[in-house]
Coordinates of C-alpha atoms in Angstrom, one line a residue:
M1 CA 59.2 -18.0 -39.0
P2 CA 56.8 -16.6 -36.3
K3 CA 53.3 -18.1 -36.0
S4 CA 50.4 -15.9 -37.1
P5 CA 47.6 -15.3 -34.6
D6 CA 45.5 -17.8 -36.6
H7 CA 48.1 -20.5 -36.0
P8 CA 49.2 -20.3 -32.4
N9 CA 52.2 -22.3 -31.2
P10 CA 50.9 -25.7 -30.2
A11 CA 53.6 -26.0 -27.6
A12 CA 52.4 -22.9 -25.7
P13 CA 50.8 -23.6 -22.3
E14 CA 47.1 -23.2 -22.1
P15 CA 45.8 -20.4 -19.8
S16 CA 44.5 -21.7 -16.4
V17 CA 40.7 -21.6 -16.1
T18 CA 38.9 -21.6 -12.7
P19 CA 36.1 -24.2 -12.8
V20 CA 32.6 -22.9 -12.5
D21 CA 30.5 -24.3 -9.7
R22 CA 27.1 -24.8 -11.3
V23 CA 25.5 -26.3 -8.3
R24 CA 25.8 -23.5 -5.8
P25 CA 24.5 -20.1 -6.7
P26 CA 26.9 -17.2 -6.4
A27 CA 26.9 -15.4 -3.0
P28 CA 25.2 -12.0 -3.0
G29 CA 27.4 -9.0 -3.0
P30 CA 27.4 -6.3 -0.4
V31 CA 24.4 -3.9 -0.2
R32 CA 25.2 -0.8 -2.2
P33 CA 25.1 2.5 -0.4
F34 CA 22.1 4.7 -1.2
A35 CA 21.4 8.4 -0.3
F36 CA 17.8 9.6 -0.3
P37 CA 17.5 13.1 -1.9
H38 CA 17.8 16.0 0.5
V39 CA 14.4 17.2 1.6
H40 CA 13.9 21.0 1.6
R41 CA 10.9 21.9 3.8
G42 CA 9.0 25.2 4.1
A43 CA 5.5 26.4 4.9
L44 CA 3.2 29.2 3.7
A45 CA 1.3 31.5 6.1
N46 CA -2.0 29.7 5.3
G47 CA -0.6 26.5 6.8
L48 CA 0.3 24.7 3.5
A49 CA 3.5 22.7 4.0
V50 CA 6.0 22.6 1.0
L51 CA 8.4 19.7 0.5
A52 CA 10.8 19.7 -2.3
A53 CA 13.7 17.6 -3.5
R54 CA 16.0 17.5 -6.5
A55 CA 16.0 14.0 -8.0
G56 CA 16.3 12.1 -11.3
D57 CA 18.4 12.7 -14.4
L58 CA 15.6 13.8 -16.7
P59 CA 14.1 17.3 -17.0
L60 CA 10.9 16.3 -15.2
V61 CA 9.1 17.5 -12.1
T62 CA 6.4 15.6 -10.2
A63 CA 4.0 17.9 -8.3
Q64 CA 1.5 16.5 -5.8
V65 CA -1.0 18.1 -3.5
V66 CA -1.5 16.0 -0.4
L67 CA -4.8 16.5 1.4
D68 CA -6.0 15.2 4.7
A69 CA -9.2 14.0 3.0
G70 CA -8.9 10.3 3.1
A71 CA -11.8 7.8 3.5
V72 CA -11.5 8.0 7.3
R73 CA -13.0 11.5 7.0
E74 CA -16.2 10.1 5.5
D75 CA -19.4 9.7 7.5
A76 CA -20.3 6.0 7.7
G77 CA -23.5 6.7 5.7
R78 CA -21.5 8.3 2.9
A79 CA -18.8 5.7 2.5
G80 CA -17.1 5.9 -0.9
L81 CA -17.4 9.7 -1.0
A82 CA -13.6 10.3 -0.9
Q83 CA -13.1 8.1 -3.9
L84 CA -16.0 9.6 -5.9
T85 CA -14.6 13.1 -5.1
A86 CA -11.1 12.1 -6.4
C87 CA -12.6 10.7 -9.6
L88 CA -14.5 13.8 -10.3
L89 CA -11.6 16.3 -10.1
D90 CA -10.9 16.0 -13.9
A91 CA -14.6 16.5 -14.8
G92 CA -14.1 20.3 -14.9
A93 CA -12.4 23.0 -12.9
G94 CA -11.7 26.7 -13.0
G95 CA -14.3 27.5 -15.5
R96 CA -13.3 24.7 -17.9
D97 CA -15.6 21.8 -18.6
G98 CA -14.2 18.2 -18.7
D99 CA -13.2 18.4 -22.4
A100 CA -11.4 21.8 -22.0
L101 CA -9.6 20.5 -18.9
A102 CA -8.5 17.3 -20.8
W103 CA -7.2 19.5 -23.6
E104 CA -5.2 21.6 -21.2
L105 CA -3.6 18.5 -19.7
E106 CA -2.9 17.1 -23.1
R107 CA -1.3 20.4 -24.2
L108 CA 1.1 20.2 -21.3
G109 CA 1.8 16.6 -22.0
V110 CA 0.7 15.3 -18.6
A111 CA -1.9 12.9 -17.1
L112 CA -3.7 13.8 -13.9
E113 CA -3.7 11.3 -11.1
A114 CA -6.1 11.7 -8.2
T115 CA -6.1 8.9 -5.6
A116 CA -8.1 8.6 -2.4
G117 CA -6.7 6.3 0.3
W118 CA -7.7 5.8 3.9
D119 CA -5.4 8.5 5.3
A120 CA -5.1 11.0 2.4
L121 CA -6.2 12.1 -1.0
V122 CA -3.4 12.9 -3.4
V123 CA -3.7 14.9 -6.6
G124 CA -0.6 15.1 -8.8
L125 CA 1.0 15.2 -12.2
T126 CA 4.5 14.9 -13.8
V127 CA 5.5 17.5 -16.3
H128 CA 8.6 18.7 -18.2
A129 CA 10.5 21.1 -16.1
D130 CA 10.0 23.9 -18.6
R131 CA 6.2 23.7 -18.2
L132 CA 6.1 23.4 -14.4
E133 CA 4.5 26.8 -13.8
P134 CA 1.5 26.4 -16.1
A135 CA 1.1 22.9 -14.8
L136 CA 1.0 24.2 -11.2
A137 CA -1.6 26.8 -12.2
L138 CA -3.8 24.0 -13.7
L139 CA -3.2 21.8 -10.6
A140 CA -4.3 24.6 -8.3
D141 CA -7.5 25.0 -10.3
I142 CA -8.2 21.3 -10.2
V143 CA -7.7 21.1 -6.4
R144 CA -9.2 24.4 -5.4
R145 CA -11.9 25.1 -7.9
P146 CA -13.4 21.9 -9.2
D147 CA -16.9 22.1 -10.8
F148 CA -18.5 18.7 -10.0
P149 CA -21.2 18.8 -12.8
E150 CA -24.3 16.9 -11.9
D151 CA -24.2 14.6 -14.9
E152 CA -20.6 13.6 -14.2
V153 CA -21.4 12.9 -10.6
G154 CA -24.2 10.5 -11.7
R155 CA -22.0 8.9 -14.4
L156 CA -19.0 8.3 -12.1
R157 CA -21.2 7.2 -9.2
D158 CA -22.7 4.5 -11.5
E159 CA -19.2 3.5 -12.4
Q160 CA -18.3 3.2 -8.8
L161 CA -21.3 1.0 -8.1
A162 CA -20.4 -1.2 -11.1
G163 CA -16.9 -1.5 -9.6
L164 CA -18.5 -2.8 -6.3
V165 CA -20.2 -5.5 -8.3
Q166 CA -16.9 -6.5 -9.9
R167 CA -15.3 -6.7 -6.4
R168 CA -17.8 -9.3 -5.4
A169 CA -17.1 -11.3 -8.5
D170 CA -13.4 -11.3 -8.0
P171 CA -12.5 -13.9 -5.3
R172 CA -9.3 -12.1 -4.2
L173 CA -11.0 -8.7 -3.7
L174 CA -14.0 -10.3 -2.1
A175 CA -11.7 -12.1 0.4
G176 CA -9.9 -8.9 1.2
D177 CA -13.2 -7.1 1.9
M178 CA -14.4 -9.9 4.0
A179 CA -11.2 -10.1 6.0
T180 CA -11.3 -6.5 7.0
R181 CA -15.0 -6.7 7.8
F182 CA -14.4 -9.6 10.2
L183 CA -11.2 -8.1 11.7
Y184 CA -12.6 -4.7 12.7
A185 CA -15.6 -3.7 14.8
A186 CA -18.7 -2.6 12.8
D187 CA -18.2 1.1 13.6
A188 CA -14.5 1.1 12.5
P189 CA -13.9 2.7 9.0
Y190 CA -11.5 -0.1 8.0
A191 CA -14.4 -2.6 8.4
R192 CA -15.9 -1.4 5.1
P193 CA -14.5 -1.4 1.6
L194 CA -12.6 1.7 0.7
P195 CA -14.9 2.4 -2.3
G196 CA -18.0 2.2 0.0
T197 CA -21.0 -0.1 -0.3
D198 CA -23.9 -0.4 -2.7
E199 CA -26.2 1.4 -0.2
T200 CA -24.0 4.3 0.6
V201 CA -22.6 5.0 -2.9
A202 CA -26.1 4.9 -4.5
E203 CA -27.2 7.8 -2.3
L204 CA -24.2 10.1 -2.9
T205 CA -25.2 13.5 -4.5
P206 CA -23.4 16.5 -6.0
A207 CA -24.1 18.3 -2.8
D208 CA -22.3 15.6 -0.8
V209 CA -19.3 15.9 -3.1
S210 CA -19.2 19.7 -2.8
E211 CA -19.6 19.6 1.0
F212 CA -16.7 17.0 1.3
H213 CA -14.5 19.2 -0.9
G214 CA -15.3 22.4 0.9
R215 CA -14.7 20.8 4.3
W216 CA -11.5 18.8 3.7
F217 CA -9.8 20.5 0.7
V218 CA -8.1 23.2 2.7
A219 CA -4.6 24.6 3.0
P220 CA -3.9 23.9 6.7
D221 CA -2.4 20.4 7.2
S222 CA -2.2 20.0 3.4
A223 CA 1.1 19.9 1.5
L224 CA 2.6 20.6 -1.9
V225 CA 5.3 18.1 -2.9
L226 CA 7.7 18.9 -5.7
V227 CA 10.4 16.4 -6.9
G228 CA 12.6 16.5 -9.9
A229 CA 14.6 18.9 -12.0
L230 CA 14.1 22.1 -9.9
D231 CA 15.8 24.2 -7.3
P232 CA 14.2 23.0 -4.0
E233 CA 14.8 26.4 -2.4
S234 CA 12.5 28.0 -5.0
A235 CA 9.6 25.7 -4.1
P236 CA 8.0 28.0 -1.4
E237 CA 7.9 30.9 -3.8
L238 CA 6.2 28.7 -6.5
A239 CA 3.7 27.5 -3.9
E240 CA 2.9 31.0 -2.8
R241 CA 2.1 32.1 -6.3
F242 CA -0.5 29.4 -6.9
F243 CA -1.6 28.4 -3.4
G244 CA -0.8 31.4 -1.2
D245 CA -4.4 32.7 -1.1
W246 CA -5.9 29.3 -0.4
D247 CA -7.6 29.1 3.0
G248 CA -9.9 27.1 5.2
A249 CA -10.1 25.7 8.7
A250 CA -7.6 23.0 9.8
P251 CA -9.2 19.5 9.6
G252 CA -8.4 18.5 13.2
P253 CA -7.7 15.0 14.4
V254 CA -9.5 12.0 13.0
A255 CA -12.3 10.7 15.2
A256 CA -12.4 7.1 14.2
S257 CA -12.0 3.7 15.8
S258 CA -9.7 0.8 14.9
A259 CA -11.1 -1.6 17.5
P260 CA -11.2 -5.3 16.6
R261 CA -14.3 -7.2 16.0
A262 CA -13.2 -10.0 18.4
V263 CA -10.2 -10.8 20.5
E264 CA -10.5 -14.6 20.2
P265 CA -9.7 -16.9 17.2
V266 CA -12.6 -17.6 14.9
V267 CA -13.1 -19.0 11.4
H268 CA -15.4 -17.1 9.1
L269 CA -16.5 -19.3 6.2
V270 CA -17.9 -17.3 3.3
D271 CA -19.8 -19.6 0.9
R272 CA -19.1 -19.5 -2.8
P273 CA -20.9 -22.7 -3.9
G274 CA -19.1 -24.7 -6.5
A275 CA -15.7 -23.0 -6.1
V276 CA -12.7 -25.2 -6.7
Q277 CA -10.3 -22.8 -5.1
T278 CA -10.3 -21.1 -1.7
E279 CA -9.1 -17.6 -1.0
L280 CA -7.6 -17.6 2.5
R281 CA -6.9 -14.7 4.8
M282 CA -5.6 -15.0 8.3
G283 CA -4.9 -12.1 10.6
H284 CA -5.8 -9.5 13.2
V285 CA -5.6 -5.8 13.8
G286 CA -1.9 -4.8 13.6
V287 CA -0.1 -1.6 14.3
A288 CA 0.0 2.1 13.2
R289 CA 2.5 3.6 10.8
G290 CA 4.4 5.4 13.5
H291 CA 5.0 2.4 15.7
P292 CA 8.4 2.4 17.4
D293 CA 9.0 -1.2 16.4
H294 CA 8.5 -0.4 12.7
F295 CA 11.9 -1.7 11.6
P296 CA 12.0 -5.0 13.5
L297 CA 8.5 -5.6 12.3
Q298 CA 9.7 -5.2 8.7
V299 CA 12.5 -7.7 9.0
M300 CA 10.3 -10.1 11.0
N301 CA 7.5 -10.0 8.4
S302 CA 10.0 -10.4 5.5
L303 CA 11.2 -13.7 6.8
L304 CA 7.8 -14.9 7.8
G305 CA 5.9 -14.1 4.6
G306 CA 7.1 -10.8 3.0
A307 CA 9.6 -12.2 0.6
F308 CA 9.7 -15.0 -2.0
T309 CA 12.1 -16.9 0.2
S310 CA 10.0 -16.5 3.3
R311 CA 9.1 -19.4 5.6
L312 CA 5.5 -19.4 4.6
N313 CA 6.3 -19.5 0.8
M314 CA 8.9 -22.2 1.3
N315 CA 6.4 -24.3 3.2
L316 CA 3.1 -23.8 1.3
R317 CA 4.6 -23.4 -2.2
E318 CA 7.9 -25.2 -2.3
K319 CA 7.4 -28.0 0.2
H320 CA 3.7 -28.8 -0.1
G321 CA 2.8 -27.4 -3.5
F322 CA -0.4 -25.9 -2.1
T323 CA -0.2 -22.5 -3.8
Y324 CA 1.7 -20.4 -6.3
G325 CA 2.5 -18.0 -3.6
V326 CA 1.6 -16.8 -0.1
R327 CA 2.5 -13.5 1.6
S328 CA 2.1 -11.7 4.9
G329 CA 2.2 -8.1 5.7
F330 CA 1.4 -5.3 8.1
T331 CA -0.7 -2.6 6.4
M332 CA 0.4 0.4 8.5
R333 CA -1.9 3.5 8.5
R334 CA -2.4 6.4 10.9
L335 CA -4.6 4.0 12.9
P336 CA -3.6 0.4 13.3
G337 CA -4.2 -1.4 10.0
P338 CA -4.6 -5.1 9.4
F339 CA -1.9 -7.8 9.7
L340 CA -2.8 -10.4 7.1
I341 CA -1.5 -13.7 5.8
Q342 CA -3.1 -14.3 2.4
T343 CA -3.0 -17.0 -0.3
A344 CA -5.2 -19.1 -2.6
V345 CA -5.3 -22.9 -2.5
A346 CA -7.3 -25.7 -3.9
T347 CA -10.4 -26.6 -2.0
D348 CA -9.2 -30.0 -0.9
V349 CA -6.0 -28.7 0.8
T350 CA -7.5 -25.6 2.5
A351 CA -7.6 -27.0 6.0
R352 CA -4.0 -28.3 5.6
A353 CA -2.9 -24.9 4.4
V354 CA -4.4 -23.2 7.5
E355 CA -2.6 -25.8 9.6
E356 CA 0.8 -25.2 8.0
V357 CA 0.4 -21.4 8.4
L358 CA -0.3 -21.8 12.1
K359 CA 2.7 -24.1 12.5
E360 CA 5.0 -21.5 10.9
V361 CA 3.6 -18.8 13.0
A362 CA 4.1 -20.9 16.2
R363 CA 7.6 -21.9 15.2
L364 CA 8.7 -18.3 14.7
R365 CA 7.1 -17.2 18.0
E366 CA 8.6 -20.0 19.9
E367 CA 12.1 -20.3 18.4
G368 CA 12.8 -17.0 16.7
A369 CA 15.2 -17.0 13.7
P370 CA 19.0 -17.5 13.4
E371 CA 21.4 -14.6 12.6
G372 CA 21.9 -15.9 9.0
E373 CA 18.2 -15.8 8.2
V374 CA 17.8 -12.4 9.8
A375 CA 20.8 -11.0 8.0
A376 CA 19.5 -12.3 4.6
N377 CA 16.2 -10.5 5.1
R378 CA 17.9 -7.3 6.4
D379 CA 20.0 -7.3 3.2
Y380 CA 17.0 -7.9 1.0
L381 CA 15.0 -5.0 2.5
A382 CA 18.0 -2.6 2.4
G383 CA 18.9 -3.8 -1.1
V384 CA 15.4 -3.2 -2.7
Q385 CA 15.0 0.3 -1.3
P386 CA 16.8 2.0 -4.2
L387 CA 14.6 0.1 -6.7
Q388 CA 11.6 1.8 -5.1
L389 CA 13.0 5.3 -5.7
Q390 CA 14.0 5.4 -9.3
T391 CA 11.4 7.9 -10.6
T392 CA 10.3 11.3 -9.5
E393 CA 6.8 9.9 -8.9
Q394 CA 8.3 7.3 -6.5
V395 CA 10.3 9.8 -4.6
A396 CA 7.3 12.1 -4.4
G397 CA 5.3 9.2 -3.0
H398 CA 7.8 8.7 -0.2
L399 CA 7.8 12.5 0.6
T400 CA 4.0 12.2 0.8
D401 CA 4.4 9.6 3.4
L402 CA 6.5 12.0 5.4
V403 CA 3.6 14.4 5.4
V404 CA 0.8 12.0 6.0
Y405 CA 2.4 10.0 8.9
G406 CA 4.5 12.8 10.4
L407 CA 7.8 11.1 9.8
P408 CA 11.2 12.9 10.1
D409 CA 12.8 14.2 7.0
D410 CA 15.7 11.8 7.3
W411 CA 13.4 8.7 7.6
Y412 CA 14.3 7.2 4.3
D413 CA 18.0 8.4 4.4
T414 CA 18.4 6.3 7.6
Y415 CA 16.1 3.5 6.5
A416 CA 18.8 1.0 5.4
A417 CA 21.0 1.6 8.5
R418 CA 18.0 1.1 10.8
I419 CA 17.0 -2.1 9.0
Q420 CA 20.6 -3.4 9.2
A421 CA 20.6 -2.7 12.9
V422 CA 17.7 -5.1 13.6
T423 CA 18.9 -8.1 15.7
P424 CA 17.6 -11.7 15.9
E425 CA 16.5 -10.9 19.5
E426 CA 14.3 -8.1 18.2
V427 CA 12.8 -10.2 15.5
H428 CA 11.9 -12.9 18.1
R429 CA 10.4 -10.3 20.4
V430 CA 8.2 -8.6 17.9
A431 CA 7.0 -12.0 16.5
R432 CA 5.8 -12.9 20.0
E433 CA 4.3 -9.4 20.7
Y434 CA 2.6 -8.6 17.3
V435 CA 1.7 -11.9 15.6
R436 CA -1.1 -13.2 17.8
P437 CA -2.6 -16.5 16.8
E438 CA -4.8 -16.4 19.9
R439 CA -6.6 -13.4 18.3
M440 CA -6.4 -14.5 14.7
A441 CA -9.5 -14.4 12.5
T442 CA -9.3 -16.9 9.6
V443 CA -11.4 -15.9 6.7
V444 CA -12.1 -18.6 4.1
V445 CA -13.9 -17.8 0.9
G446 CA -14.9 -21.0 -0.9
A447 CA -17.3 -23.9 -1.2
A448 CA -18.6 -24.1 2.4
D449 CA -20.1 -27.6 2.2
A450 CA -16.7 -29.0 1.2
L451 CA -14.8 -27.1 3.8
A452 CA -16.8 -26.8 7.0
E453 CA -16.0 -30.1 8.6
A454 CA -12.2 -30.0 8.0
L455 CA -12.0 -26.4 9.3
A456 CA -14.0 -27.2 12.4
G457 CA -11.4 -29.8 13.3
L458 CA -8.4 -27.5 13.2
G459 CA -8.7 -25.8 16.6
A460 CA -8.5 -22.4 14.9
G461 CA -11.7 -21.3 16.5
P462 CA -15.4 -21.9 16.0
V463 CA -16.6 -21.8 12.4
E464 CA -19.1 -19.1 11.5
R465 CA -20.7 -19.7 8.2
H466 CA -21.8 -16.7 6.0
A467 CA -23.7 -16.5 2.7
L468 CA -23.1 -13.7 0.3
S469 CA -26.0 -11.2 0.3
G470 CA -25.2 -9.8 -3.2
H471 CA -25.3 -6.3 -1.7
G472 CA -23.1 -3.9 0.2
G473 CA -19.8 -4.1 -1.7
G474 CA -19.0 -7.7 -0.7
E475 CA -21.0 -8.1 2.5
A476 CA -22.0 -11.4 3.9
T477 CA -24.9 -12.6 6.1
D478 CA -24.8 -15.2 8.7
G479 CA -25.9 -18.5 7.3

């Protein structure tokens, strides 16, 4: 009598099972191929560029207006004006007050996003594809015909001032502001906080906002970016309907400096009496976004401090237990942005942490990195690229970079291949050329009395002590 499935033949051989190795993690698989959406580019007669791409599986479209109205366009005495202008764009436009504008946005099911960075001011929204045209009409009013009511200027100016007070109270933001102040010469825009200072923001007026808008919110050298469920070839016609009669004079090149404050190592000790933890920033002026060594620099930085498995993190976190995490990075802008190594450590290990950072930098510059380590970081960078391009907003943000930094349309389509082509020799070369300990400023925000002696003995440069002034968006005074 045959055995039922519930009573198998005891004499039948057991199937072979491959033992699982629970000691070694499984090897990573190959990097999956990825194709960036095709970019359709056009231009209107008024100088407005139009970039469009079909992307995503949902019936959504992201529309962004990219303006050459970043914070580098501000006068030094009006620092913070770009951010205030961006915040005021939803306070009323095209004859609607703030409430009516909010209702129109709600009716379309969208949220307006207006962000001022150093190099550009971007105004955008994401809408159902069926409501794209009324959304573009509203977006055109917001960008071209904002009202800037006086009471809203005062209210949002006060909010910006309150935000500067909060920046000084947050050790991480304070350390970042201090680092850029001590990296750049006093007349460089990057030496000041992006939101401005107490003194400059307090003096901003409705007339200042209107003048900034009239001067920099113009069609020439601006762009309309459309990404999502649309026919990219129809984008210029849509742009013409809502932005075709927009005019203005071209902004022209940025007249700003990115000169360093000093070219010799120095330790800036910013006193926070009683602090039990130190915010640490180490770096110097880096490179611009369009630098020809962009891809070797990405791989080099990833293995130094740009990934969780980086040398700095394995040393300071895993080996010594100094920190929960440390990272390094080149902030690449139109002008050379900062290269910074940043972490937070307990007061009593601050000097040792600085010492270990300098050791890792020196080791990479002297020895380079083996092929296996370089390959792992190449694969990491190429592998995470698709994760950064999953939404229409993310794709639109990358198209915005094409506009702002003058990158070719195939920049992201060839990104993975160019990362994978980086060699250990290139990594070694760019480490020697662009990570410069002989120029490095070390910015330490913490309890100065407990730190000064140990820092002075490191050989990282003379120690300059600073006391927080309580003004200026995180400024410090020589102590």
